[in-house]
Short mmCIF file of C-alpha atoms in Angstrom, two decimals:
data_model
loop_
_atom_site.label_atom_id
_atom_site.label_comp_id
_atom_site.label_asym_id
_atom_site.label_seq_id
_atom_site.Cartn_x
_atom_site.Cartn_y
_atom_site.Cartn_z
CA UNK A 246 0.09 -0.02 0.03
CA UNK A 247 1.51 3.33 -1.04
CA UNK A 248 1.27 6.46 1.08
CA UNK A 249 0.28 9.63 -0.72
CA UNK A 250 2.06 12.84 0.58
CA UNK A 251 3.15 16.29 -0.57
CA UNK A 252 6.75 16.85 -1.91
CA UNK A 253 8.54 19.14 0.58
CA UNK A 254 11.58 21.38 0.16
CA UNK A 255 13.64 18.88 1.75
CA UNK A 256 12.91 16.13 -0.34
CA UNK A 257 15.17 17.54 -3.11
CA UNK A 258 17.00 14.31 -3.36
CA UNK A 259 14.04 12.14 -3.69
CA UNK A 260 12.75 14.48 -6.29
CA UNK A 261 16.02 14.05 -8.14
CA UNK A 262 16.23 10.22 -8.02
CA UNK A 263 12.50 10.08 -9.32
CA UNK A 264 13.09 12.63 -12.05
CA UNK A 265 15.98 10.79 -13.32
CA UNK A 266 13.80 7.47 -13.29
CA UNK A 267 11.14 9.20 -15.10
CA UNK A 268 13.09 10.56 -17.89
CA UNK A 269 15.19 7.18 -18.27
CA UNK A 270 11.65 5.15 -18.41
CA UNK A 271 9.92 7.67 -20.57
CA UNK A 272 12.43 10.00 -22.48
CA UNK A 273 9.94 11.77 -24.41
CA UNK A 274 7.17 12.06 -22.07
CA UNK A 275 8.76 15.36 -20.20
CA UNK A 276 9.94 18.52 -21.46
CA UNK A 277 13.64 17.76 -20.31
CA UNK A 278 16.10 15.31 -21.30
CA UNK A 279 18.05 12.77 -19.14
CA UNK A 280 21.24 14.29 -19.89
CA UNK A 281 20.03 17.89 -19.01
CA UNK A 282 18.56 16.70 -15.53
CA UNK A 283 21.91 14.85 -14.70
CA UNK A 284 23.87 18.09 -15.34
CA UNK A 285 21.72 20.12 -12.46
CA UNK A 286 23.34 20.88 -9.46
CA UNK A 287 22.24 20.27 -5.61
CA UNK A 288 21.29 23.76 -5.40
CA UNK A 289 19.24 23.72 -8.67
CA UNK A 290 17.52 20.32 -7.19
CA UNK A 291 16.84 22.19 -3.86
CA UNK A 292 15.22 25.11 -5.72
CA UNK A 293 13.10 22.85 -8.20
CA UNK A 294 11.70 20.97 -5.08
CA UNK A 295 11.12 24.44 -3.29
CA UNK A 296 9.47 25.60 -6.60
CA UNK A 297 7.36 22.50 -6.95
CA UNK A 298 6.14 22.44 -3.18
CA UNK A 299 4.83 26.11 -2.80
CA UNK A 300 2.57 28.77 -3.97
CA UNK A 301 0.25 27.49 -6.79
CA UNK A 302 2.19 24.18 -7.34
CA UNK A 303 1.10 20.86 -5.42
CA UNK A 304 3.31 18.09 -6.14
CA UNK A 305 2.10 14.54 -4.84
CA UNK A 306 4.54 11.66 -4.22
CA UNK A 307 3.46 8.33 -3.57
CA UNK A 308 5.86 6.27 -1.49
CA UNK A 309 6.03 3.05 0.76
CA UNK A 310 5.93 5.35 3.84
CA UNK A 311 8.61 5.74 6.57
CA UNK A 312 10.34 2.45 6.12
CA UNK A 313 10.35 2.59 2.26
CA UNK A 314 10.68 6.27 1.23
CA UNK A 315 11.38 5.19 -2.60
CA UNK A 316 9.18 7.26 -4.96
CA UNK A 317 6.40 4.81 -6.53
CA UNK A 318 4.55 7.73 -8.47
CA UNK A 319 4.44 11.52 -8.60
CA UNK A 320 1.77 14.04 -9.93
CA UNK A 321 2.00 17.86 -10.03
CA UNK A 322 -0.97 20.16 -10.09
CA UNK A 323 -0.21 23.83 -10.99
CA UNK A 324 -2.90 26.80 -11.21
CA UNK A 325 -2.99 28.33 -14.53
CA UNK A 326 -3.25 32.27 -14.55
CA UNK A 327 -6.28 33.18 -15.91
CA UNK A 328 -6.62 36.05 -18.60
CA UNK A 329 -10.30 36.43 -18.04
CA UNK A 330 -11.70 36.70 -14.66
CA UNK A 331 -15.07 35.63 -15.98
CA UNK A 332 -13.83 31.93 -16.95
CA UNK A 333 -13.66 29.29 -13.87
CA UNK A 334 -10.19 28.88 -12.46
CA UNK A 335 -8.33 26.19 -14.25
CA UNK A 336 -5.18 23.78 -13.02
CA UNK A 337 -3.00 21.89 -15.11
CA UNK A 338 -1.99 18.18 -14.32
CA UNK A 339 1.95 17.73 -15.06
CA UNK A 340 4.76 15.55 -14.49
CA UNK A 341 2.53 12.12 -14.26
CA UNK A 342 4.56 9.08 -13.55
CA UNK A 343 3.99 5.82 -11.84
CA UNK A 344 7.00 3.30 -11.42
CA UNK A 345 6.69 0.43 -14.00
CA UNK A 346 6.47 -2.17 -11.01
CA UNK A 347 3.40 -0.33 -9.70
CA UNK A 348 1.36 0.37 -12.86
CA UNK A 349 -2.05 -1.29 -13.00
CA UNK A 350 -2.36 -1.50 -9.53
CA UNK A 351 -4.65 1.50 -8.79
CA UNK A 352 -1.73 4.03 -7.81
CA UNK A 353 -2.33 6.32 -10.65
CA UNK A 354 -6.21 6.37 -9.50
CA UNK A 355 -5.31 7.28 -6.10
CA UNK A 356 -2.75 10.15 -7.34
CA UNK A 357 -5.32 11.32 -9.58
CA UNK A 358 -8.04 11.47 -6.88
CA UNK A 359 -5.79 13.41 -4.52
CA UNK A 360 -4.88 15.78 -7.31
CA UNK A 361 -8.34 16.52 -8.18
CA UNK A 362 -9.33 17.18 -4.43
CA UNK A 363 -6.26 19.47 -4.14
CA UNK A 364 -6.88 21.37 -7.29
CA UNK A 365 -10.24 22.22 -6.23
CA UNK A 366 -10.02 22.58 -2.63
CA UNK A 367 -6.66 24.05 -2.41
CA UNK A 368 -6.12 25.91 -5.66
CA UNK A 369 -9.81 26.84 -6.21
CA UNK A 370 -9.75 25.19 -9.75
CA UNK A 371 -13.14 24.23 -11.40
CA UNK A 372 -11.42 22.41 -14.26
CA UNK A 373 -8.20 20.27 -14.56
CA UNK A 374 -6.52 20.01 -17.95
CA UNK A 375 -3.72 18.06 -19.24
CA UNK A 376 -1.72 17.17 -22.56
CA UNK A 377 -1.31 13.75 -23.73
CA UNK A 378 0.61 12.31 -26.64
CA UNK A 379 -1.26 11.27 -29.50
CA UNK A 380 0.06 7.86 -29.46
CA UNK A 381 -0.09 7.15 -25.66
CA UNK A 382 -2.91 4.86 -25.86
CA UNK A 383 -2.84 3.79 -22.30
CA UNK A 384 -2.96 7.23 -20.87
CA UNK A 385 -5.59 8.38 -23.04
CA UNK A 386 -7.64 5.47 -21.91
CA UNK A 387 -6.91 6.19 -18.25
CA UNK A 388 -7.90 9.66 -18.36
CA UNK A 389 -11.04 8.96 -20.65
CA UNK A 390 -12.10 6.53 -17.69
CA UNK A 391 -11.65 9.35 -15.28
CA UNK A 392 -13.98 11.85 -16.69
CA UNK A 393 -11.42 13.76 -19.02
CA UNK A 394 -12.58 14.45 -22.57
CA UNK A 395 -10.96 15.79 -25.37
CA UNK A 396 -11.24 19.67 -25.91
CA UNK A 397 -10.49 19.34 -29.79
CA UNK A 398 -7.23 21.35 -28.97
CA UNK A 399 -3.64 20.25 -29.68
CA UNK A 400 -0.11 21.43 -30.26
CA UNK A 401 2.84 20.16 -31.89
CA UNK A 402 4.58 17.64 -29.62
CA UNK A 403 7.30 19.56 -27.73
CA UNK A 404 10.07 16.85 -28.57
CA UNK A 405 9.14 17.15 -32.22
CA UNK A 406 9.01 13.76 -33.11
CA UNK A 407 7.85 13.48 -36.83
CA UNK A 408 5.29 10.86 -38.43
CA UNK A 409 6.47 8.77 -41.29
CA UNK A 410 4.26 11.18 -43.58
CA UNK A 411 6.42 14.15 -42.32
CA UNK A 412 3.66 15.60 -40.27
CA UNK A 413 4.53 16.33 -36.42
CA UNK A 414 3.40 14.34 -33.65
CA UNK A 415 0.72 16.16 -31.38
CA UNK A 416 -0.07 16.48 -27.81
CA UNK A 417 -3.82 16.37 -27.27
CA UNK A 418 -5.46 18.61 -24.96
CA UNK A 419 -7.89 17.03 -22.33
CA UNK A 420 -9.85 18.28 -19.42
CA UNK A 421 -12.46 17.51 -16.95
CA UNK A 422 -14.76 19.68 -14.61
CA UNK A 423 -13.92 18.98 -11.13
CA UNK A 424 -16.40 17.34 -8.86
CA UNK A 425 -18.11 19.16 -6.06
CA UNK A 426 -16.34 18.70 -2.69
CA UNK A 427 -16.39 15.21 -1.30
CA UNK A 428 -17.00 13.24 -4.55
CA UNK A 429 -14.68 11.35 -6.40
CA UNK A 430 -12.46 12.74 -9.20
#
């Protein structure tokens, strides 16, 4: 059973370890290369942990508790700055990761439920959005099962992988309205 907790400023070494694991496991999923992450100094990792654990950033970690602090999964929720005060507040789901040996065991659902709760209750968001690679069938199916829908929007995939026909790969936009307090995401 995993424990879900918040990333803290002092968790920078755990953050570094899981980020390097994430980048090695899924090199195209994140906007950073493994080589670039490895070049970061301890001070840069400390600054990153502080940024990811404060203000309008909520980073959730799944670990095995005090006896097993190894990170099993991570999700980050960030409040988007709205240009229109008439629109509902929106948050973005970023840096989604579950270690391979914990996939398919319900950990992603637990992290997502807590991410939705935190986005609404703590950040005041009414909508949670995300981007998913057009070829990531497993992720698309997961988000659809959990109430997300396609917005119709997309953008070129940041790592710019090209299809065989010369078109660029796309990152698809998905979103869902957040449930009223107390209900499941």
